[in-house]
Amino acid sequence: MKKKFVMIIDQNRCIGCDCCTIACIKENNTPYHWIEVETLNTPNKDTPQGKFPELTMDFLPKLCNHCSNPPCVSACPVDAIQKREDGIVVILKEHCDGCQLCLNACPYGIIKFNDVMSVAEKCNFCVHRVEQGLEPFCVTCCEGQAIYFGDINDKECKISQLLVELKTFVLLPEKGTDPNVYYIPPRPRKRF
Ligand code: SF4
């Protein structure tokens, strides 16, 4: 069976440290944030939600969803964006003509335009590492061990088991893109 790589991000374990963002910048040598950690229900990372002692903070790391039905691919007039056999969506920079149509086509607003090189950029699941049997660098560097990555068609893989056992959600399912980045939502907190 063909491989199909997916990611799961556990919001219960994400501490909003931005290690994933820094790891991605270092690994991919880009000044742009291909993964960004959003702070939920509060204006910034200095302001928890709720009243002491019942304070909470939730985070949502966002990156390319490597959609099964990716509108960015069909929007690209020069076939610079391709969905690989293993499910990873890549931008071939050498083919990109800088038209930026993909930026509007992606409903997640996840594609960045590199003004210096005049090309579109985004997360590629660290495909250069995956091809060597390694995981994306954000997974390796995640301080809270909140990110899982693997082949959903490998039933022995932890990611396949998590998707069976746990309730997960994807972003903007109504857009019909069929994302391959899943989130484990925060569990209800205990009251002290
Ligand atoms: Fe394309 Fe956006 Fe889906 Fe990534 S998240 S595959 S850039 S449509």
PDB file of C-alpha atoms and ligand atoms in Angstrom:
ATOM      1  CA  MET A   1       0.000   0.000   0.000  1.00  0.00           C
ATOM      2  CA  LYS A   2       1.180   3.534  -0.778  1.00  0.00           C
ATOM      3  CA  LYS A   3       2.427   5.671   2.086  1.00  0.00           C
ATOM      4  CA  LYS A   4       0.294   8.602   3.180  1.00  0.00           C
ATOM      5  CA  PHE A   5       1.973  10.956   5.599  1.00  0.00           C
ATOM      6  CA  VAL A   6      -0.154  12.830   8.107  1.00  0.00           C
ATOM      7  CA  MET A   7       0.476  14.915  11.219  1.00  0.00           C
ATOM      8  CA  ILE A   8      -1.355  15.109  14.529  1.00  0.00           C
ATOM      9  CA  ILE A   9      -0.920  18.041  16.915  1.00  0.00           C
ATOM     10  CA  ASP A  10      -2.032  17.542  20.508  1.00  0.00           C
ATOM     11  CA  GLN A  11      -3.320  20.833  21.921  1.00  0.00           C
ATOM     12  CA  ASN A  12      -3.089  19.361  25.417  1.00  0.00           C
ATOM     13  CA  ARG A  13       0.679  19.131  25.057  1.00  0.00           C
ATOM     14  CA  CYS A  14       1.384  22.338  23.099  1.00  0.00           C
ATOM     15  CA  ILE A  15       2.837  24.971  25.448  1.00  0.00           C
ATOM     16  CA  GLY A  16       3.100  27.719  22.829  1.00  0.00           C
ATOM     17  CA  CYS A  17       6.889  27.838  23.043  1.00  0.00           C
ATOM     18  CA  ASP A  18       7.363  28.435  19.282  1.00  0.00           C
ATOM     19  CA  CYS A  19      10.148  25.834  19.126  1.00  0.00           C
ATOM     20  CA  CYS A  20       8.446  24.399  16.034  1.00  0.00           C
ATOM     21  CA  THR A  21       8.587  27.762  14.289  1.00  0.00           C
ATOM     22  CA  ILE A  22      12.268  28.267  15.108  1.00  0.00           C
ATOM     23  CA  ALA A  23      13.135  24.671  14.152  1.00  0.00           C
ATOM     24  CA  CYS A  24      11.405  25.139  10.794  1.00  0.00           C
ATOM     25  CA  ILE A  25      13.224  28.405  10.074  1.00  0.00           C
ATOM     26  CA  LYS A  26      16.578  26.792  10.880  1.00  0.00           C
ATOM     27  CA  GLU A  27      15.940  23.582   8.960  1.00  0.00           C
ATOM     28  CA  ASN A  28      14.496  25.180   5.862  1.00  0.00           C
ATOM     29  CA  ASN A  29      16.689  28.258   5.891  1.00  0.00           C
ATOM     30  CA  THR A  30      13.758  30.596   5.352  1.00  0.00           C
ATOM     31  CA  PRO A  31      12.915  33.904   7.056  1.00  0.00           C
ATOM     32  CA  TYR A  32       9.192  33.080   6.728  1.00  0.00           C
ATOM     33  CA  HIS A  33       7.094  31.221   9.264  1.00  0.00           C
ATOM     34  CA  TRP A  34       5.904  28.025   7.600  1.00  0.00           C
ATOM     35  CA  ILE A  35       4.424  26.979  10.954  1.00  0.00           C
ATOM     36  CA  GLU A  36       2.898  29.560  13.278  1.00  0.00           C
ATOM     37  CA  VAL A  37       1.504  29.080  16.761  1.00  0.00           C
ATOM     38  CA  GLU A  38      -1.740  30.925  17.356  1.00  0.00           C
ATOM     39  CA  THR A  39      -2.808  31.767  20.912  1.00  0.00           C
ATOM     40  CA  LEU A  40      -6.522  31.052  21.346  1.00  0.00           C
ATOM     41  CA  ASN A  41      -9.184  33.001  23.240  1.00  0.00           C
ATOM     42  CA  THR A  42      -6.761  35.552  24.591  1.00  0.00           C
ATOM     43  CA  PRO A  43      -5.081  38.550  22.941  1.00  0.00           C
ATOM     44  CA  ASN A  44      -1.486  37.384  23.485  1.00  0.00           C
ATOM     45  CA  LYS A  45       0.803  34.906  25.190  1.00  0.00           C
ATOM     46  CA  ASP A  46       1.071  37.096  28.311  1.00  0.00           C
ATOM     47  CA  THR A  47      -2.636  36.947  29.094  1.00  0.00           C
ATOM     48  CA  PRO A  48      -4.201  33.661  30.203  1.00  0.00           C
ATOM     49  CA  GLN A  49      -7.909  33.089  29.949  1.00  0.00           C
ATOM     50  CA  GLY A  50     -10.128  32.867  33.051  1.00  0.00           C
ATOM     51  CA  LYS A  51      -9.777  33.972  36.650  1.00  0.00           C
ATOM     52  CA  PHE A  52      -7.087  32.886  39.095  1.00  0.00           C
ATOM     53  CA  PRO A  53      -6.655  30.042  40.013  1.00  0.00           C
ATOM     54  CA  GLU A  54      -8.559  28.731  36.998  1.00  0.00           C
ATOM     55  CA  LEU A  55      -6.313  30.109  34.291  1.00  0.00           C
ATOM     56  CA  THR A  56      -5.871  28.421  30.936  1.00  0.00           C
ATOM     57  CA  MET A  57      -4.040  29.016  27.686  1.00  0.00           C
ATOM     58  CA  ASP A  58      -4.603  27.089  24.481  1.00  0.00           C
ATOM     59  CA  PHE A  59      -2.472  27.137  21.368  1.00  0.00           C
ATOM     60  CA  LEU A  60      -3.029  26.160  17.773  1.00  0.00           C
ATOM     61  CA  PRO A  61       0.056  25.577  15.610  1.00  0.00           C
ATOM     62  CA  LYS A  62      -0.884  26.149  11.965  1.00  0.00           C
ATOM     63  CA  LEU A  63       0.937  24.917   8.881  1.00  0.00           C
ATOM     64  CA  CYS A  64       0.160  23.537   5.441  1.00  0.00           C
ATOM     65  CA  ASN A  65      -2.462  20.806   5.811  1.00  0.00           C
ATOM     66  CA  HIS A  66      -1.126  18.778   2.873  1.00  0.00           C
ATOM     67  CA  CYS A  67      -4.734  18.528   1.783  1.00  0.00           C
ATOM     68  CA  SER A  68      -5.988  15.481  -0.113  1.00  0.00           C
ATOM     69  CA  ASN A  69      -7.937  17.869  -2.312  1.00  0.00           C
ATOM     70  CA  PRO A  70      -5.594  20.878  -2.464  1.00  0.00           C
ATOM     71  CA  PRO A  71      -6.947  23.966  -4.256  1.00  0.00           C
ATOM     72  CA  CYS A  72      -3.435  25.435  -4.406  1.00  0.00           C
ATOM     73  CA  VAL A  73      -2.421  22.684  -6.846  1.00  0.00           C
ATOM     74  CA  SER A  74      -5.195  23.401  -9.324  1.00  0.00           C
ATOM     75  CA  ALA A  75      -4.699  27.186  -8.949  1.00  0.00           C
ATOM     76  CA  CYS A  76      -1.066  27.027 -10.048  1.00  0.00           C
ATOM     77  CA  PRO A  77      -0.883  27.751 -13.813  1.00  0.00           C
ATOM     78  CA  VAL A  78       2.630  26.314 -14.195  1.00  0.00           C
ATOM     79  CA  ASP A  79       2.265  23.073 -12.193  1.00  0.00           C
ATOM     80  CA  ALA A  80       4.771  24.266  -9.618  1.00  0.00           C
ATOM     81  CA  ILE A  81       2.665  22.873  -6.760  1.00  0.00           C
ATOM     82  CA  GLN A  82       2.364  19.124  -6.722  1.00  0.00           C
ATOM     83  CA  LYS A  83       0.740  16.512  -4.537  1.00  0.00           C
ATOM     84  CA  ARG A  84       3.214  13.659  -4.227  1.00  0.00           C
ATOM     85  CA  GLU A  85       2.318   9.961  -4.111  1.00  0.00           C
ATOM     86  CA  ASP A  86       3.053   9.961  -0.378  1.00  0.00           C
ATOM     87  CA  GLY A  87       0.558  12.789   0.198  1.00  0.00           C
ATOM     88  CA  ILE A  88       3.063  15.603   0.727  1.00  0.00           C
ATOM     89  CA  VAL A  89       2.219  18.816  -1.144  1.00  0.00           C
ATOM     90  CA  VAL A  90       5.354  20.546  -2.401  1.00  0.00           C
ATOM     91  CA  ILE A  91       6.123  23.796  -4.200  1.00  0.00           C
ATOM     92  CA  LEU A  92       8.802  23.345  -6.852  1.00  0.00           C
ATOM     93  CA  LYS A  93      10.502  26.718  -6.560  1.00  0.00           C
ATOM     94  CA  GLU A  94      12.350  26.308  -9.845  1.00  0.00           C
ATOM     95  CA  HIS A  95       8.968  26.140 -11.634  1.00  0.00           C
ATOM     96  CA  CYS A  96       7.219  28.915  -9.678  1.00  0.00           C
ATOM     97  CA  ASP A  97       6.702  32.047 -11.776  1.00  0.00           C
ATOM     98  CA  GLY A  98       5.709  34.202  -8.796  1.00  0.00           C
ATOM     99  CA  CYS A  99       2.113  34.816  -9.931  1.00  0.00           C
ATOM    100  CA  GLN A 100       0.819  34.370  -6.323  1.00  0.00           C
ATOM    101  CA  LEU A 101      -2.506  32.802  -7.393  1.00  0.00           C
ATOM    102  CA  CYS A 102      -1.883  30.003  -4.874  1.00  0.00           C
ATOM    103  CA  LEU A 103      -1.816  32.486  -1.985  1.00  0.00           C
ATOM    104  CA  ASN A 104      -5.488  33.270  -2.523  1.00  0.00           C
ATOM    105  CA  ALA A 105      -6.440  29.696  -3.418  1.00  0.00           C
ATOM    106  CA  CYS A 106      -5.318  28.274  -0.062  1.00  0.00           C
ATOM    107  CA  PRO A 107      -8.233  28.746   2.359  1.00  0.00           C
ATOM    108  CA  TYR A 108      -5.797  28.604   5.294  1.00  0.00           C
ATOM    109  CA  GLY A 109      -3.683  31.553   4.101  1.00  0.00           C
ATOM    110  CA  ILE A 110      -0.654  29.413   4.730  1.00  0.00           C
ATOM    111  CA  ILE A 111       1.430  30.136   1.616  1.00  0.00           C
ATOM    112  CA  LYS A 112       4.024  32.909   1.934  1.00  0.00           C
ATOM    113  CA  PHE A 113       5.502  34.931  -0.899  1.00  0.00           C
ATOM    114  CA  ASN A 114       9.259  35.256  -0.815  1.00  0.00           C
ATOM    115  CA  ASP A 115       9.830  38.768  -2.185  1.00  0.00           C
ATOM    116  CA  VAL A 116      13.561  38.292  -2.508  1.00  0.00           C
ATOM    117  CA  MET A 117      13.351  35.131  -4.624  1.00  0.00           C
ATOM    118  CA  SER A 118       9.909  35.933  -6.161  1.00  0.00           C
ATOM    119  CA  VAL A 119       8.555  32.495  -5.342  1.00  0.00           C
ATOM    120  CA  ALA A 120       5.787  31.021  -3.192  1.00  0.00           C
ATOM    121  CA  GLU A 121       6.835  29.031  -0.110  1.00  0.00           C
ATOM    122  CA  LYS A 122       5.216  26.816   2.493  1.00  0.00           C
ATOM    123  CA  CYS A 123       5.740  23.811   4.751  1.00  0.00           C
ATOM    124  CA  ASN A 124       6.741  20.675   2.864  1.00  0.00           C
ATOM    125  CA  PHE A 125       6.749  18.336   5.895  1.00  0.00           C
ATOM    126  CA  CYS A 126      10.582  18.557   5.649  1.00  0.00           C
ATOM    127  CA  VAL A 127      10.393  16.246   2.645  1.00  0.00           C
ATOM    128  CA  HIS A 128      14.217  16.105   2.441  1.00  0.00           C
ATOM    129  CA  ARG A 129      14.231  14.537   5.923  1.00  0.00           C
ATOM    130  CA  VAL A 130      11.209  12.283   5.339  1.00  0.00           C
ATOM    131  CA  GLU A 131      12.946  10.812   2.280  1.00  0.00           C
ATOM    132  CA  GLN A 132      15.777   9.775   4.611  1.00  0.00           C
ATOM    133  CA  GLY A 133      13.384   8.090   7.037  1.00  0.00           C
ATOM    134  CA  LEU A 134      13.448  11.047   9.454  1.00  0.00           C
ATOM    135  CA  GLU A 135      10.540  13.051  10.823  1.00  0.00           C
ATOM    136  CA  PRO A 136       9.951  16.766  10.093  1.00  0.00           C
ATOM    137  CA  PHE A 137      12.260  18.901  12.238  1.00  0.00           C
ATOM    138  CA  CYS A 138       9.375  20.579  14.089  1.00  0.00           C
ATOM    139  CA  VAL A 139       8.375  17.129  15.377  1.00  0.00           C
ATOM    140  CA  THR A 140      11.913  16.456  16.592  1.00  0.00           C
ATOM    141  CA  CYS A 141      12.233  19.839  18.305  1.00  0.00           C
ATOM    142  CA  CYS A 142       8.759  20.150  19.864  1.00  0.00           C
ATOM    143  CA  GLU A 143       9.392  20.929  23.536  1.00  0.00           C
ATOM    144  CA  GLY A 144       6.060  19.487  24.674  1.00  0.00           C
ATOM    145  CA  GLN A 145       6.237  16.444  22.351  1.00  0.00           C
ATOM    146  CA  ALA A 146       2.910  17.609  20.988  1.00  0.00           C
ATOM    147  CA  ILE A 147       3.475  16.714  17.324  1.00  0.00           C
ATOM    148  CA  TYR A 148       3.157  13.242  15.816  1.00  0.00           C
ATOM    149  CA  PHE A 149       4.012  12.367  12.238  1.00  0.00           C
ATOM    150  CA  GLY A 150       3.780   9.159  10.268  1.00  0.00           C
ATOM    151  CA  ASP A 151       2.254   6.977   7.600  1.00  0.00           C
ATOM    152  CA  ILE A 152      -1.475   6.573   8.170  1.00  0.00           C
ATOM    153  CA  ASN A 153      -1.451   3.399   6.054  1.00  0.00           C
ATOM    154  CA  ASP A 154       0.990   1.726   8.456  1.00  0.00           C
ATOM    155  CA  LYS A 155      -1.349   0.248  11.060  1.00  0.00           C
ATOM    156  CA  GLU A 156       1.593  -0.281  13.449  1.00  0.00           C
ATOM    157  CA  CYS A 157       2.426   3.415  13.343  1.00  0.00           C
ATOM    158  CA  LYS A 158       1.490   5.417  16.455  1.00  0.00           C
ATOM    159  CA  ILE A 159      -0.275   7.988  14.335  1.00  0.00           C
ATOM    160  CA  SER A 160      -2.715   5.396  12.946  1.00  0.00           C
ATOM    161  CA  GLN A 161      -3.503   4.208  16.455  1.00  0.00           C
ATOM    162  CA  LEU A 162      -4.045   7.747  17.756  1.00  0.00           C
ATOM    163  CA  LEU A 163      -6.460   8.522  14.947  1.00  0.00           C
ATOM    164  CA  VAL A 164      -8.512   5.450  15.816  1.00  0.00           C
ATOM    165  CA  GLU A 165      -8.430   5.970  19.587  1.00  0.00           C
ATOM    166  CA  LEU A 166      -8.800   9.727  19.978  1.00  0.00           C
ATOM    167  CA  LYS A 167     -11.251  12.359  18.913  1.00  0.00           C
ATOM    168  CA  THR A 168      -9.554  14.725  16.503  1.00  0.00           C
ATOM    169  CA  PHE A 169     -10.558  17.622  14.292  1.00  0.00           C
ATOM    170  CA  VAL A 170      -9.226  19.351  11.176  1.00  0.00           C
ATOM    171  CA  LEU A 171      -9.308  23.020  10.245  1.00  0.00           C
ATOM    172  CA  LEU A 172     -12.063  24.342   7.964  1.00  0.00           C
ATOM    173  CA  PRO A 173     -13.548  20.943   6.987  1.00  0.00           C
ATOM    174  CA  GLU A 174     -16.349  22.828   5.207  1.00  0.00           C
ATOM    175  CA  LYS A 175     -13.874  23.949   2.526  1.00  0.00           C
ATOM    176  CA  GLY A 176     -13.716  20.378   1.206  1.00  0.00           C
ATOM    177  CA  THR A 177      -9.915  20.296   1.119  1.00  0.00           C
ATOM    178  CA  ASP A 178      -9.656  17.116   3.232  1.00  0.00           C
ATOM    179  CA  PRO A 179      -6.706  18.216   5.420  1.00  0.00           C
ATOM    180  CA  ASN A 180      -4.048  15.778   6.631  1.00  0.00           C
ATOM    181  CA  VAL A 181      -3.066  17.738   9.729  1.00  0.00           C
ATOM    182  CA  TYR A 182      -5.262  16.650  12.637  1.00  0.00           C
ATOM    183  CA  TYR A 183      -5.636  18.239  16.056  1.00  0.00           C
ATOM    184  CA  ILE A 184      -6.408  16.635  19.413  1.00  0.00           C
ATOM    185  CA  PRO A 185      -8.577  19.217  21.202  1.00  0.00           C
ATOM    186  CA  PRO A 186      -7.896  20.357  24.778  1.00  0.00           C
ATOM    187  CA  ARG A 187      -9.547  18.159  27.413  1.00  0.00           C
ATOM    188  CA  PRO A 188     -11.865  19.827  29.952  1.00  0.00           C
ATOM    189  CA  ARG A 189      -9.755  21.094  32.868  1.00  0.00           C
ATOM    190  CA  LYS A 190     -10.160  19.916  36.451  1.00  0.00           C
ATOM    191  CA  ARG A 191     -11.538  22.485  38.868  1.00  0.00           C
ATOM    192  CA  PHE A 192      -9.576  22.836  42.103  1.00  0.00           C
TER     193      PHE A 192
HETATM  194 FE1  SF4 B   1      -2.492  23.823  -0.438  1.00  0.00          FE
HETATM  195 FE2  SF4 B   1      -3.254  25.392   1.600  1.00  0.00          FE
HETATM  196 FE3  SF4 B   1      -4.015  22.796   1.550  1.00  0.00          FE
HETATM  197 FE4  SF4 B   1      -1.457  23.432   1.999  1.00  0.00          FE
HETATM  198  S1  SF4 B   1      -3.211  23.956   3.307  1.00  0.00           S
HETATM  199  S2  SF4 B   1      -2.213  21.852   0.570  1.00  0.00           S
HETATM  200  S3  SF4 B   1      -1.189  25.258   0.725  1.00  0.00           S
HETATM  201  S4  SF4 B   1      -4.602  24.405   0.092  1.00  0.00           S
END
